[in-house]
PDB file of C-alpha atoms in Angstrom:
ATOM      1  CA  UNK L1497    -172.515 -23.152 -37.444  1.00 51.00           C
ATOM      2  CA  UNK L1498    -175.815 -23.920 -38.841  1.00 64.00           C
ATOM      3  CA  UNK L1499    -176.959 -28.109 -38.424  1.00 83.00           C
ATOM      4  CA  UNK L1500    -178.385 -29.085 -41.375  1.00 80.00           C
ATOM      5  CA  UNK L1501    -179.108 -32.786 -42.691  1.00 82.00           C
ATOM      6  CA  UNK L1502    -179.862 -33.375 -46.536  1.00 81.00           C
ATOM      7  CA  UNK L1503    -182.400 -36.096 -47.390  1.00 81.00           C
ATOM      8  CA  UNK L1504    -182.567 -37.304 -50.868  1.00 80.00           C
ATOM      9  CA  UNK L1505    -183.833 -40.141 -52.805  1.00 83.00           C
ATOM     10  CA  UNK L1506    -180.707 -42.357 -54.220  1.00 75.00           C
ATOM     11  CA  UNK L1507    -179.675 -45.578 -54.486  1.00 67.00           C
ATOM     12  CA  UNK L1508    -176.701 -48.018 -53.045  1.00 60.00           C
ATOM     13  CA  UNK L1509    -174.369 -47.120 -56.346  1.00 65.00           C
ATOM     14  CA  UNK L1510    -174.303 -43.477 -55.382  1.00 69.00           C
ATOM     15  CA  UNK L1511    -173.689 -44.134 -51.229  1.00 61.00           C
ATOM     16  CA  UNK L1512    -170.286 -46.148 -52.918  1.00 64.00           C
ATOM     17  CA  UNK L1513    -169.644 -43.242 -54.948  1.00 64.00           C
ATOM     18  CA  UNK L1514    -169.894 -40.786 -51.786  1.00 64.00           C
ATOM     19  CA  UNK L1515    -167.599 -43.300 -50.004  1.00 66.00           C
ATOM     20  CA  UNK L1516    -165.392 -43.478 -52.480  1.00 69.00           C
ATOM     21  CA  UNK L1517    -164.948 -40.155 -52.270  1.00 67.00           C
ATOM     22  CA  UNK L1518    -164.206 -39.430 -49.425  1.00 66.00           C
ATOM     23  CA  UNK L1519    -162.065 -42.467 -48.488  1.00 72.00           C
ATOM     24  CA  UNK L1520    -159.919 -40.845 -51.714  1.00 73.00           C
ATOM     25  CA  UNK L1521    -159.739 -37.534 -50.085  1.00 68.00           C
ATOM     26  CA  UNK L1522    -158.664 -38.710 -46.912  1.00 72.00           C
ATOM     27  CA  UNK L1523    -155.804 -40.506 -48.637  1.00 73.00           C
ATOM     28  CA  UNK L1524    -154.726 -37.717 -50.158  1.00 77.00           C
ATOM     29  CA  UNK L1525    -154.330 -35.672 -46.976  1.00 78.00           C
ATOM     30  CA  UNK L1526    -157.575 -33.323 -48.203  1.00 79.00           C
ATOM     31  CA  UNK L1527    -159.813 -31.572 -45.966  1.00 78.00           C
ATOM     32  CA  UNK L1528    -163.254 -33.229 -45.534  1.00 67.00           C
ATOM     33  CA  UNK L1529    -166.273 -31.731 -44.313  1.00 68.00           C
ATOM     34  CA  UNK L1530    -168.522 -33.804 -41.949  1.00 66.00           C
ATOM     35  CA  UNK L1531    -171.893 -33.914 -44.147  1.00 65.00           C
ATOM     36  CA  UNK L1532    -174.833 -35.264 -43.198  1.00 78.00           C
ATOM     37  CA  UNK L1533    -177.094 -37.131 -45.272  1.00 77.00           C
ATOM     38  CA  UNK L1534    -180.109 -39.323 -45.436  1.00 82.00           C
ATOM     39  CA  UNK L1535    -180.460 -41.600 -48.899  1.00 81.00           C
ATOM     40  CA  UNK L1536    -183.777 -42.725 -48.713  1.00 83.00           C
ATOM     41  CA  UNK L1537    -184.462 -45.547 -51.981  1.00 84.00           C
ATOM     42  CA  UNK L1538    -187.059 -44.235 -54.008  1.00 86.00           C
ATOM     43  CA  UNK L1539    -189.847 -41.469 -54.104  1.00 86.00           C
ATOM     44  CA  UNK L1540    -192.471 -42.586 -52.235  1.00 88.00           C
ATOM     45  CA  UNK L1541    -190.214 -43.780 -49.118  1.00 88.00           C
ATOM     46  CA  UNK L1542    -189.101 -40.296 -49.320  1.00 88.00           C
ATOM     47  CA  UNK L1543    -192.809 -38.845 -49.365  1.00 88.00           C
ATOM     48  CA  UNK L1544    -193.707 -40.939 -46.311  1.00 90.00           C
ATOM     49  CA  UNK L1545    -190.516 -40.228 -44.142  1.00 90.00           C
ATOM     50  CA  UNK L1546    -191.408 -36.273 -44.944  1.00 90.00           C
ATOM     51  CA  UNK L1547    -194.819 -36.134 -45.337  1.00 93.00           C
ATOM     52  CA  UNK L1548    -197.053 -33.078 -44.749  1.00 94.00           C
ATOM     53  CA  UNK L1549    -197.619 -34.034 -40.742  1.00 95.00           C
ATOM     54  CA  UNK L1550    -194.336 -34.914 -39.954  1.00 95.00           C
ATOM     55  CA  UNK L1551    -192.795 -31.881 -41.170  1.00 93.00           C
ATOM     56  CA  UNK L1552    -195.642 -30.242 -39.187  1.00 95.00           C
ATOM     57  CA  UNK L1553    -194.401 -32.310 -36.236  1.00 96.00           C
ATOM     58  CA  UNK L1554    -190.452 -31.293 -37.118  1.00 94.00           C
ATOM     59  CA  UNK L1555    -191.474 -27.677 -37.346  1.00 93.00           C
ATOM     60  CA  UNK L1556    -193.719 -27.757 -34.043  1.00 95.00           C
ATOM     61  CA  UNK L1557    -190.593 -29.655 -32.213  1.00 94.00           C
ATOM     62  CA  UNK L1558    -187.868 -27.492 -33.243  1.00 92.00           C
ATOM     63  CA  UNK L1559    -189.928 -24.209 -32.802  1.00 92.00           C
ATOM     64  CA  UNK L1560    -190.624 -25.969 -28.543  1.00 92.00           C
ATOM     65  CA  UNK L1561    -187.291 -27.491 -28.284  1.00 92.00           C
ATOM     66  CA  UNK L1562    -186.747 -30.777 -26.026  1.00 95.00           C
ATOM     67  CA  UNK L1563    -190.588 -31.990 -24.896  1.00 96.00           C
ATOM     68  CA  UNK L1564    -192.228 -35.463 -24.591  1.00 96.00           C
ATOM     69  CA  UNK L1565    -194.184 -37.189 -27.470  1.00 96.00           C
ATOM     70  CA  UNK L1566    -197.533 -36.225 -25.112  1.00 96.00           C
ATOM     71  CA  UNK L1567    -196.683 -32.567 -24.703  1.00 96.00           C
ATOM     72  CA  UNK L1568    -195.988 -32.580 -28.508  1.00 96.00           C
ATOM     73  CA  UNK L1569    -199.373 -34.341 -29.313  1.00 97.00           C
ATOM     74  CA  UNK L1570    -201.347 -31.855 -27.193  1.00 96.00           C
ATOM     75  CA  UNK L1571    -199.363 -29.161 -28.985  1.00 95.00           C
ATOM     76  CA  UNK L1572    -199.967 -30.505 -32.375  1.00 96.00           C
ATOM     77  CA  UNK L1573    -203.876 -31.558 -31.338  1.00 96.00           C
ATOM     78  CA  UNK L1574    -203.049 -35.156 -32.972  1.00 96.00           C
ATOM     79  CA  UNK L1575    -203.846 -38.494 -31.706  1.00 97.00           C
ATOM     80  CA  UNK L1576    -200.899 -39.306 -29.013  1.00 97.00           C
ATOM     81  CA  UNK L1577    -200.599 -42.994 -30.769  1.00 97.00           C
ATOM     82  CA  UNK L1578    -200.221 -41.415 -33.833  1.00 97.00           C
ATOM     83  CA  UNK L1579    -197.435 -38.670 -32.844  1.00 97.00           C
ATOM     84  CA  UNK L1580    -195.855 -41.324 -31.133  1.00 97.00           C
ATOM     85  CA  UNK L1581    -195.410 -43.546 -34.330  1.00 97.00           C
ATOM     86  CA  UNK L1582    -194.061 -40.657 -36.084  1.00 97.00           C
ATOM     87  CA  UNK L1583    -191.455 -39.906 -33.747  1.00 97.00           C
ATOM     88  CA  UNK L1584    -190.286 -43.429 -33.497  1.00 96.00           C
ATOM     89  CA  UNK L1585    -190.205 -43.343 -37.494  1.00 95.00           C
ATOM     90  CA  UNK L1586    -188.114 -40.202 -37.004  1.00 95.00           C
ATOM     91  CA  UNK L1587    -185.813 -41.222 -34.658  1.00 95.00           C
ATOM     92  CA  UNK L1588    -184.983 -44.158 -37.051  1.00 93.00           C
ATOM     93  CA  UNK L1589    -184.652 -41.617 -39.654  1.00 91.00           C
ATOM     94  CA  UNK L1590    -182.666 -39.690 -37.237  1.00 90.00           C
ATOM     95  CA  UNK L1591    -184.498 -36.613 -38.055  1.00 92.00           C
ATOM     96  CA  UNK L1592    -185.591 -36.782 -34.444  1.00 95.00           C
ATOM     97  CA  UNK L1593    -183.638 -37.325 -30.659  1.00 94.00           C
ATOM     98  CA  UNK L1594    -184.212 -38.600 -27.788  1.00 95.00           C
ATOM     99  CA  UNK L1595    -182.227 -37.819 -24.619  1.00 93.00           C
ATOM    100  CA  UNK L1596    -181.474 -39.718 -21.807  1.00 92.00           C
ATOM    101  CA  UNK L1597    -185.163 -38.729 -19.956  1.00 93.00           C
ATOM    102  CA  UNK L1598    -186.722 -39.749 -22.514  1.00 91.00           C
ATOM    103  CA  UNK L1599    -187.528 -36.197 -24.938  1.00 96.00           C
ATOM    104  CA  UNK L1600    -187.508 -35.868 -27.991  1.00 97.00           C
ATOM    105  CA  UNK L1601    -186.042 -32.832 -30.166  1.00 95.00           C
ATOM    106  CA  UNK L1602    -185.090 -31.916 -33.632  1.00 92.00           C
ATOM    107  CA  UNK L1603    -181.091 -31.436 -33.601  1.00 89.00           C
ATOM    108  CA  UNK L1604    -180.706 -29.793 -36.919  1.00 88.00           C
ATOM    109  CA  UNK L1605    -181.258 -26.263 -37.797  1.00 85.00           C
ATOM    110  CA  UNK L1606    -182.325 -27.110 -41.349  1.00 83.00           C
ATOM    111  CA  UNK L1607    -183.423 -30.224 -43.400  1.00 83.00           C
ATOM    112  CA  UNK L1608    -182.908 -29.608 -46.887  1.00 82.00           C
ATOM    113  CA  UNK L1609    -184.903 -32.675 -49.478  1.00 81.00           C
ATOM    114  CA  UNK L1610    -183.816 -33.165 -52.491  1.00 74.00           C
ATOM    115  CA  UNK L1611    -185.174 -34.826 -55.725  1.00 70.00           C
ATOM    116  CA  UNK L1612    -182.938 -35.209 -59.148  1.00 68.00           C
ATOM    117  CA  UNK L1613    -185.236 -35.986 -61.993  1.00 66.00           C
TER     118      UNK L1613
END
């Protein structure tokens, strides 16, 4: 079963709706699938969570698997201070773990952005 987390731009109204929706189904006994989902509240939050090097640093991190923020800097050939604030932003996100020793890794298979219009 693939991982997958879905980040979109949307606002407080349609995280009720989603609620909503799923507090209905479980009172009417129907089947409901976990789903994961990141609502971030406008375009340019969503551009900054996902920009160009931090999907660079999501790719490089799922393609090593569990490694510290100074293995993944040298890997990525980017300022450690730097990685390191993208990870933490990540890990907020939750985009990005951390284990117990202190690694980082990408626990999704897929992260699928969205943008209605």
């Amino acid at each position: 079963m693939r991982r997958r987390i879905e980040v979109r731009v949307g606002d407080a109204d349609e995280a009720l709706d989603r609620f909503e929706a799923a507090w209905n189904a479980i009172d009417e006994e129907r089947e409901l699938s976990p789903r994961r989902l990141l609502a971030l509240p406008d375009l340019p939050s969503m551009l900054k969570a996902l920009s160009p090097a931090r999907l660079a640093l999501l790719s490089a991190l799922r393609e090593a698997g569990p490694t510290s923020v100074y293995q993944l800097a040298k890997r990525l050939g980017r300022d450690y201070k730097n990685v390191h604030t993208d990870v933490r932003q990540l890990v907020e996100l939750g985009l990005v773990a951390r284990d117990e020793s202190g690694q980082v890794g990408v626990p999704w298979d897929a992260v699928r952005a969205e943008m209605l219009l």
